[in-house]
Amino acid sequence: MSYELTGTVFKICPPQTFASGFTKRELIVEVHDGKEGKYNQLIPVEFIKDKVGELDKLRIGMEVEISINLRGREWQDRYFLSAQAWRLKVMAGGTQQAAASNEIPPKFDDYEDDIPF
């Protein structure tokens, strides 16, 4: 199954290389729900083999469009779903600050409130 995912780069994970020589890297994309950002989703997307290097050009805060295939598998009577990228497109936009920094921007929830509940 092929889908398109559009969102903001939230986190770029380091590459993982396994004993078999297989390499993968995850990109966490924040997908906006269109309702004033109340219910944004953080979606992990896997880049494998020769696609791993494509993440080197990305920075936190950049807008991207990713073509993904959904992959499902079973292991010990548990079921897993992954989104595997096959195309990455950097969208015009994003701030220069986001392009220059690779740090995760703070979220509103990261700050303590004075509200007693």
Short mmCIF file of C-alpha atoms in Angstrom, two decimals, residues 6-115:
data_model
loop_
_atom_site.label_atom_id
_atom_site.label_comp_id
_atom_site.label_asym_id
_atom_site.label_seq_id
_atom_site.Cartn_x
_atom_site.Cartn_y
_atom_site.Cartn_z
CA THR A 6 3.29 15.59 4.56
CA GLY A 7 4.62 17.19 7.71
CA THR A 8 7.48 18.81 9.60
CA VAL A 9 10.77 17.11 10.47
CA PHE A 10 10.64 16.59 14.24
CA LYS A 11 13.64 14.31 14.85
CA ILE A 12 16.34 12.64 12.75
CA CYS A 13 17.61 9.43 14.33
CA PRO A 14 21.13 8.07 13.80
CA PRO A 15 21.63 5.16 11.38
CA GLN A 16 21.40 1.60 12.73
CA THR A 17 23.52 -1.13 11.16
CA PHE A 18 22.78 -4.75 12.05
CA ALA A 19 25.09 -7.79 12.06
CA SER A 20 23.66 -8.88 8.70
CA GLY A 21 24.85 -5.59 7.14
CA PHE A 22 21.30 -4.22 6.87
CA THR A 23 21.13 -0.46 7.58
CA LYS A 24 18.08 1.61 8.49
CA ARG A 25 17.41 5.10 9.83
CA GLU A 26 14.25 6.64 11.28
CA LEU A 27 12.81 10.06 10.67
CA ILE A 28 10.10 11.33 13.01
CA VAL A 29 7.61 13.54 11.14
CA GLU A 30 5.06 15.75 12.86
CA VAL A 31 1.84 15.57 10.85
CA HIS A 32 -0.54 18.48 11.33
CA ASP A 33 -4.23 17.72 11.76
CA GLY A 34 -5.45 21.09 10.48
CA LYS A 35 -7.28 21.89 13.72
CA GLU A 36 -4.98 24.54 15.14
CA GLY A 37 -2.36 21.92 16.00
CA LYS A 38 -4.35 20.36 18.83
CA TYR A 39 -3.90 16.76 17.73
CA ASN A 40 -0.67 16.66 15.74
CA GLN A 41 0.79 13.18 15.30
CA LEU A 42 4.44 12.09 15.50
CA ILE A 43 4.95 9.43 12.83
CA PRO A 44 8.17 7.35 12.63
CA VAL A 45 9.22 6.63 9.04
CA GLU A 46 11.95 4.12 8.17
CA PHE A 47 14.55 4.73 5.48
CA ILE A 48 16.45 1.57 4.51
CA LYS A 49 19.55 0.61 2.52
CA ASP A 50 20.46 3.29 -0.07
CA LYS A 51 17.71 5.67 1.17
CA VAL A 52 19.49 6.20 4.55
CA GLY A 53 21.75 8.92 3.09
CA GLU A 54 18.76 11.04 2.00
CA LEU A 55 18.24 12.14 5.61
CA ASP A 56 21.63 13.91 5.70
CA LYS A 57 20.17 16.90 3.82
CA LEU A 58 17.32 17.41 6.32
CA ARG A 59 17.14 19.69 9.36
CA ILE A 60 14.60 19.95 12.18
CA GLY A 61 11.64 22.13 11.16
CA MET A 62 11.81 21.49 7.42
CA GLU A 63 8.57 20.66 5.63
CA VAL A 64 8.70 17.33 3.79
CA GLU A 65 6.52 15.11 1.66
CA ILE A 66 7.28 11.41 1.93
CA SER A 67 5.93 8.53 -0.13
CA ILE A 68 5.63 5.48 2.09
CA ASN A 69 4.63 1.84 1.93
CA LEU A 70 2.98 0.30 4.97
CA ARG A 71 4.59 -2.96 6.06
CA GLY A 72 3.04 -5.38 8.54
CA ARG A 73 4.50 -8.47 10.16
CA GLU A 74 3.93 -10.96 12.95
CA TRP A 75 6.45 -12.05 15.57
CA GLN A 76 5.62 -14.34 18.50
CA ASP A 77 1.89 -13.75 18.10
CA ARG A 78 2.37 -9.94 18.13
CA TYR A 79 1.75 -7.74 15.11
CA PHE A 80 3.83 -4.76 14.01
CA LEU A 81 3.30 -1.99 11.47
CA SER A 82 5.98 0.19 9.92
CA ALA A 83 6.02 3.00 7.39
CA GLN A 84 8.86 2.50 4.91
CA ALA A 85 9.88 5.48 2.75
CA TRP A 86 10.61 5.16 -0.94
CA ARG A 87 10.63 8.85 -1.92
CA LEU A 88 11.47 12.06 -0.03
CA LYS A 89 10.71 15.57 -1.23
CA VAL A 90 11.72 18.70 0.69
CA MET A 91 8.95 21.28 0.40
CA ALA A 92 9.61 24.99 -0.03
CA GLY A 93 9.33 26.79 3.26
CA GLY A 94 10.54 26.12 6.76
CA THR A 95 12.46 28.72 8.65
CA GLN A 96 16.15 29.46 8.21
CA GLN A 97 16.59 28.85 11.92
CA ALA A 98 15.12 25.38 11.53
CA ALA A 99 17.39 24.66 8.59
CA ALA A 100 20.47 25.78 10.53
CA SER A 101 19.69 23.86 13.73
CA ASN A 102 19.27 20.14 14.29
CA GLU A 103 17.82 20.45 17.80
CA ILE A 104 14.27 19.55 18.70
CA PRO A 105 12.25 22.75 19.17
CA PRO A 106 10.62 23.05 22.60
CA LYS A 107 6.94 22.21 22.86
CA PHE A 108 4.42 24.02 25.01
CA ASP A 109 4.11 20.88 27.18
CA ASP A 110 7.82 21.10 28.08
CA TYR A 111 7.19 24.08 30.35
CA GLU A 112 5.85 23.84 33.87
CA ASP A 113 2.59 25.62 34.67
CA ASP A 114 1.53 27.34 37.82
CA ILE A 115 -1.87 25.67 37.47
#
